[in-house]
PDB file of C-alpha atoms in Angstrom:
ATOM      1  CA  MET A1469     -61.871 -15.583  41.156  1.00  0.00           C
ATOM      2  CA  ILE A1470     -58.839 -15.195  43.400  1.00  0.00           C
ATOM      3  CA  GLN A1471     -57.412 -18.498  42.182  1.00  0.00           C
ATOM      4  CA  LYS A1472     -57.685 -17.414  38.524  1.00  0.00           C
ATOM      5  CA  LEU A1473     -55.971 -14.165  39.410  1.00  0.00           C
ATOM      6  CA  LEU A1474     -53.126 -16.067  41.093  1.00  0.00           C
ATOM      7  CA  ILE A1475     -52.717 -18.354  38.077  1.00  0.00           C
ATOM      8  CA  ASN A1476     -52.634 -15.364  35.735  1.00  0.00           C
ATOM      9  CA  GLN A1477     -50.085 -13.662  37.974  1.00  0.00           C
ATOM     10  CA  GLU A1478     -47.883 -16.782  37.969  1.00  0.00           C
ATOM     11  CA  CYS A1479     -48.094 -17.021  34.184  1.00  0.00           C
ATOM     12  CA  LEU A1480     -47.297 -13.340  33.848  1.00  0.00           C
ATOM     13  CA  SER A1481     -44.250 -13.621  36.091  1.00  0.00           C
ATOM     14  CA  PHE A1482     -43.056 -16.656  34.099  1.00  0.00           C
ATOM     15  CA  PHE A1483     -43.392 -14.812  30.790  1.00  0.00           C
ATOM     16  CA  ILE A1484     -41.627 -11.763  32.225  1.00  0.00           C
ATOM     17  CA  PHE A1485     -38.791 -14.055  33.320  1.00  0.00           C
ATOM     18  CA  ILE A1486     -38.556 -15.608  29.831  1.00  0.00           C
ATOM     19  CA  ILE A1487     -38.578 -12.197  28.128  1.00  0.00           C
ATOM     20  CA  ALA A1488     -35.949 -10.853  30.536  1.00  0.00           C
ATOM     21  CA  SER A1489     -33.741 -13.923  29.978  1.00  0.00           C
ATOM     22  CA  LEU A1490     -33.978 -13.651  26.208  1.00  0.00           C
ATOM     23  CA  GLY A1491     -33.346  -9.913  26.413  1.00  0.00           C
ATOM     24  CA  LEU A1492     -30.240 -10.469  28.530  1.00  0.00           C
ATOM     25  CA  CYS A1493     -28.929 -13.062  26.065  1.00  0.00           C
ATOM     26  CA  CYS A1494     -29.514 -10.744  23.113  1.00  0.00           C
ATOM     27  CA  PHE A1495     -27.911  -7.851  24.981  1.00  0.00           C
ATOM     28  CA  MET A1496     -24.771  -9.887  25.722  1.00  0.00           C
ATOM     29  CA  LEU A1497     -24.517 -11.099  22.121  1.00  0.00           C
ATOM     30  CA  ILE A1498     -24.887  -7.598  20.704  1.00  0.00           C
ATOM     31  CA  LEU A1499     -22.452  -6.161  23.254  1.00  0.00           C
ATOM     32  CA  SER A1500     -19.830  -8.802  22.412  1.00  0.00           C
ATOM     33  CA  TRP A1501     -20.287  -8.079  18.708  1.00  0.00           C
ATOM     34  CA  PHE A1502     -19.639  -4.365  19.291  1.00  0.00           C
ATOM     35  CA  LEU A1503     -16.763  -4.786  21.750  1.00  0.00           C
ATOM     36  CA  GLY A1504     -15.109  -7.830  20.169  1.00  0.00           C
ATOM     37  CA  GLY A1505     -12.081  -7.474  17.975  1.00  0.00           C
ATOM     38  CA  ARG A1506     -12.197  -8.385  14.333  1.00  0.00           C
ATOM     39  CA  SER A1507      -9.327  -9.724  12.324  1.00  0.00           C
ATOM     40  CA  SER A1508      -9.521 -11.303   8.933  1.00  0.00           C
ATOM     41  CA  SER A1509      -6.157 -12.794   8.203  1.00  0.00           C
ATOM     42  CA  ARG A1510      -5.022 -16.105   6.814  1.00  0.00           C
ATOM     43  CA  ASN A1511      -3.768 -17.220  10.220  1.00  0.00           C
ATOM     44  CA  LYS A1512      -7.208 -16.864  11.759  1.00  0.00           C
ATOM     45  CA  ASN A1513      -8.527 -19.846   9.813  1.00  0.00           C
ATOM     46  CA  THR A1514      -5.633 -22.187  10.616  1.00  0.00           C
ATOM     47  CA  PRO A1515      -6.020 -24.695  13.451  1.00  0.00           C
ATOM     48  CA  PHE A1516      -4.097 -23.844  16.599  1.00  0.00           C
ATOM     49  CA  GLU A1517      -3.100 -26.656  18.891  1.00  0.00           C
ATOM     50  CA  SER A1518      -0.966 -26.052  21.969  1.00  0.00           C
ATOM     51  CA  GLY A1519       0.982 -23.274  20.286  1.00  0.00           C
ATOM     52  CA  ILE A1520       2.218 -25.542  17.505  1.00  0.00           C
ATOM     53  CA  VAL A1521       1.248 -25.063  13.887  1.00  0.00           C
ATOM     54  CA  ALA A1522       0.077 -28.340  12.346  1.00  0.00           C
ATOM     55  CA  ALA A1523       2.667 -29.936  10.055  1.00  0.00           C
ATOM     56  CA  VAL A1524       0.256 -32.222   8.215  1.00  0.00           C
ATOM     57  CA  ASN A1525      -3.347 -31.997   7.130  1.00  0.00           C
ATOM     58  CA  THR A1526      -5.527 -32.862  10.122  1.00  0.00           C
ATOM     59  CA  ASN A1527      -8.805 -33.374   8.278  1.00  0.00           C
ATOM     60  CA  ILE A1528      -9.935 -36.872   9.240  1.00  0.00           C
ATOM     61  CA  ASN A1529     -13.228 -38.170   7.945  1.00  0.00           C
ATOM     62  CA  PHE A1530     -15.116 -40.200  10.525  1.00  0.00           C
ATOM     63  CA  SER A1531     -17.694 -42.754   9.588  1.00  0.00           C
ATOM     64  CA  VAL A1532     -21.308 -41.817  10.165  1.00  0.00           C
ATOM     65  CA  LYS A1533     -21.653 -44.925  12.327  1.00  0.00           C
ATOM     66  CA  PHE A1534     -19.677 -43.232  15.101  1.00  0.00           C
ATOM     67  CA  TYR A1535     -22.241 -40.436  15.232  1.00  0.00           C
ATOM     68  CA  LEU A1536     -25.143 -42.895  15.137  1.00  0.00           C
ATOM     69  CA  ILE A1537     -23.724 -44.909  18.023  1.00  0.00           C
ATOM     70  CA  ALA A1538     -23.161 -41.684  19.965  1.00  0.00           C
ATOM     71  CA  MET A1539     -26.763 -40.594  19.370  1.00  0.00           C
ATOM     72  CA  PHE A1540     -28.110 -44.003  20.401  1.00  0.00           C
ATOM     73  CA  PHE A1541     -26.013 -43.839  23.546  1.00  0.00           C
ATOM     74  CA  VAL A1542     -27.291 -40.360  24.437  1.00  0.00           C
ATOM     75  CA  ILE A1543     -30.902 -41.346  23.811  1.00  0.00           C
ATOM     76  CA  PHE A1544     -30.743 -44.504  25.921  1.00  0.00           C
ATOM     77  CA  ASP A1545     -28.686 -42.766  28.596  1.00  0.00           C
ATOM     78  CA  VAL A1546     -31.273 -40.012  29.035  1.00  0.00           C
ATOM     79  CA  GLU A1547     -34.025 -42.602  29.163  1.00  0.00           C
ATOM     80  CA  SER A1548     -32.151 -44.449  31.895  1.00  0.00           C
ATOM     81  CA  LEU A1549     -32.236 -41.209  33.907  1.00  0.00           C
ATOM     82  CA  TYR A1550     -36.027 -41.302  33.690  1.00  0.00           C
ATOM     83  CA  LEU A1551     -35.990 -44.861  34.999  1.00  0.00           C
ATOM     84  CA  TYR A1552     -33.718 -43.799  37.851  1.00  0.00           C
ATOM     85  CA  ALA A1553     -36.098 -40.986  38.803  1.00  0.00           C
ATOM     86  CA  TRP A1554     -38.955 -43.475  38.718  1.00  0.00           C
ATOM     87  CA  SER A1555     -37.079 -45.911  40.951  1.00  0.00           C
ATOM     88  CA  VAL A1556     -36.508 -43.174  43.525  1.00  0.00           C
ATOM     89  CA  SER A1557     -40.201 -42.289  43.655  1.00  0.00           C
ATOM     90  CA  ILE A1558     -41.641 -45.807  43.419  1.00  0.00           C
ATOM     91  CA  HIS A1559     -43.371 -45.602  46.807  1.00  0.00           C
ATOM     92  CA  GLU A1560     -45.346 -42.511  45.819  1.00  0.00           C
ATOM     93  CA  SER A1561     -46.300 -43.688  42.331  1.00  0.00           C
ATOM     94  CA  GLY A1562     -47.818 -47.044  43.315  1.00  0.00           C
ATOM     95  CA  TRP A1563     -49.040 -49.622  40.832  1.00  0.00           C
ATOM     96  CA  ILE A1564     -50.017 -47.070  38.215  1.00  0.00           C
ATOM     97  CA  GLY A1565     -46.468 -45.753  38.165  1.00  0.00           C
ATOM     98  CA  PHE A1566     -45.158 -49.307  37.978  1.00  0.00           C
ATOM     99  CA  PHE A1567     -47.230 -50.099  34.897  1.00  0.00           C
ATOM    100  CA  GLU A1568     -46.294 -46.785  33.290  1.00  0.00           C
ATOM    101  CA  SER A1569     -42.603 -47.451  33.844  1.00  0.00           C
ATOM    102  CA  PHE A1570     -43.060 -51.003  32.558  1.00  0.00           C
ATOM    103  CA  ALA A1571     -44.595 -49.596  29.368  1.00  0.00           C
ATOM    104  CA  PHE A1572     -41.705 -47.138  29.126  1.00  0.00           C
ATOM    105  CA  ALA A1573     -39.116 -49.914  29.543  1.00  0.00           C
ATOM    106  CA  LEU A1574     -40.995 -52.008  26.987  1.00  0.00           C
ATOM    107  CA  SER A1575     -40.838 -49.138  24.497  1.00  0.00           C
ATOM    108  CA  LEU A1576     -37.082 -48.922  25.145  1.00  0.00           C
ATOM    109  CA  LEU A1577     -36.691 -52.624  24.434  1.00  0.00           C
ATOM    110  CA  LEU A1578     -38.788 -52.336  21.281  1.00  0.00           C
ATOM    111  CA  ALA A1579     -36.607 -49.445  20.115  1.00  0.00           C
ATOM    112  CA  LEU A1580     -33.481 -51.490  20.795  1.00  0.00           C
ATOM    113  CA  PHE A1581     -34.865 -54.501  18.902  1.00  0.00           C
ATOM    114  CA  TYR A1582     -35.793 -52.197  16.020  1.00  0.00           C
ATOM    115  CA  LEU A1583     -32.236 -50.847  15.894  1.00  0.00           C
ATOM    116  CA  ILE A1584     -30.907 -54.398  15.852  1.00  0.00           C
ATOM    117  CA  ARG A1585     -33.404 -55.392  13.146  1.00  0.00           C
ATOM    118  CA  ILE A1586     -32.432 -52.571  10.789  1.00  0.00           C
ATOM    119  CA  LYS A1587     -28.774 -53.377  11.545  1.00  0.00           C
ATOM    120  CA  ALA A1588     -28.013 -49.900  12.822  1.00  0.00           C
ATOM    121  CA  LEU A1589     -25.575 -51.337  15.358  1.00  0.00           C
ATOM    122  CA  ASN A1590     -23.588 -53.491  12.894  1.00  0.00           C
ATOM    123  CA  TRP A1591     -20.093 -52.233  12.120  1.00  0.00           C
ATOM    124  CA  ILE A1592     -19.437 -54.559   9.213  1.00  0.00           C
ATOM    125  CA  SER A1593     -22.255 -53.546   6.877  1.00  0.00           C
TER     126      SER A1593
END
């Protein structure tokens, strides 16, 4: 009975923390909307770079492949952080942790082979 009460108290304190955090964020957004200045002029929509007005049109269209490569990099980089955390705690995880991390690394390799197979990493096509 006491253990259930402690779990409920921990959950309640967590939800109070989440509600307070969201309330603080909403309060700051609403306060900045009320206190912030508003100007709607033509100069507001022009790009400003180091105090110099742009002489030429700076709209450059990038290929979607740049974004795909960036997303692949972020995904595999975050997954390498998981492998680093596993390597730090290898003594505590034992053989079960080893096989789980092996399955995780295998899924990474399968994802990489899939990306190569669908030619997502080719620049020429």
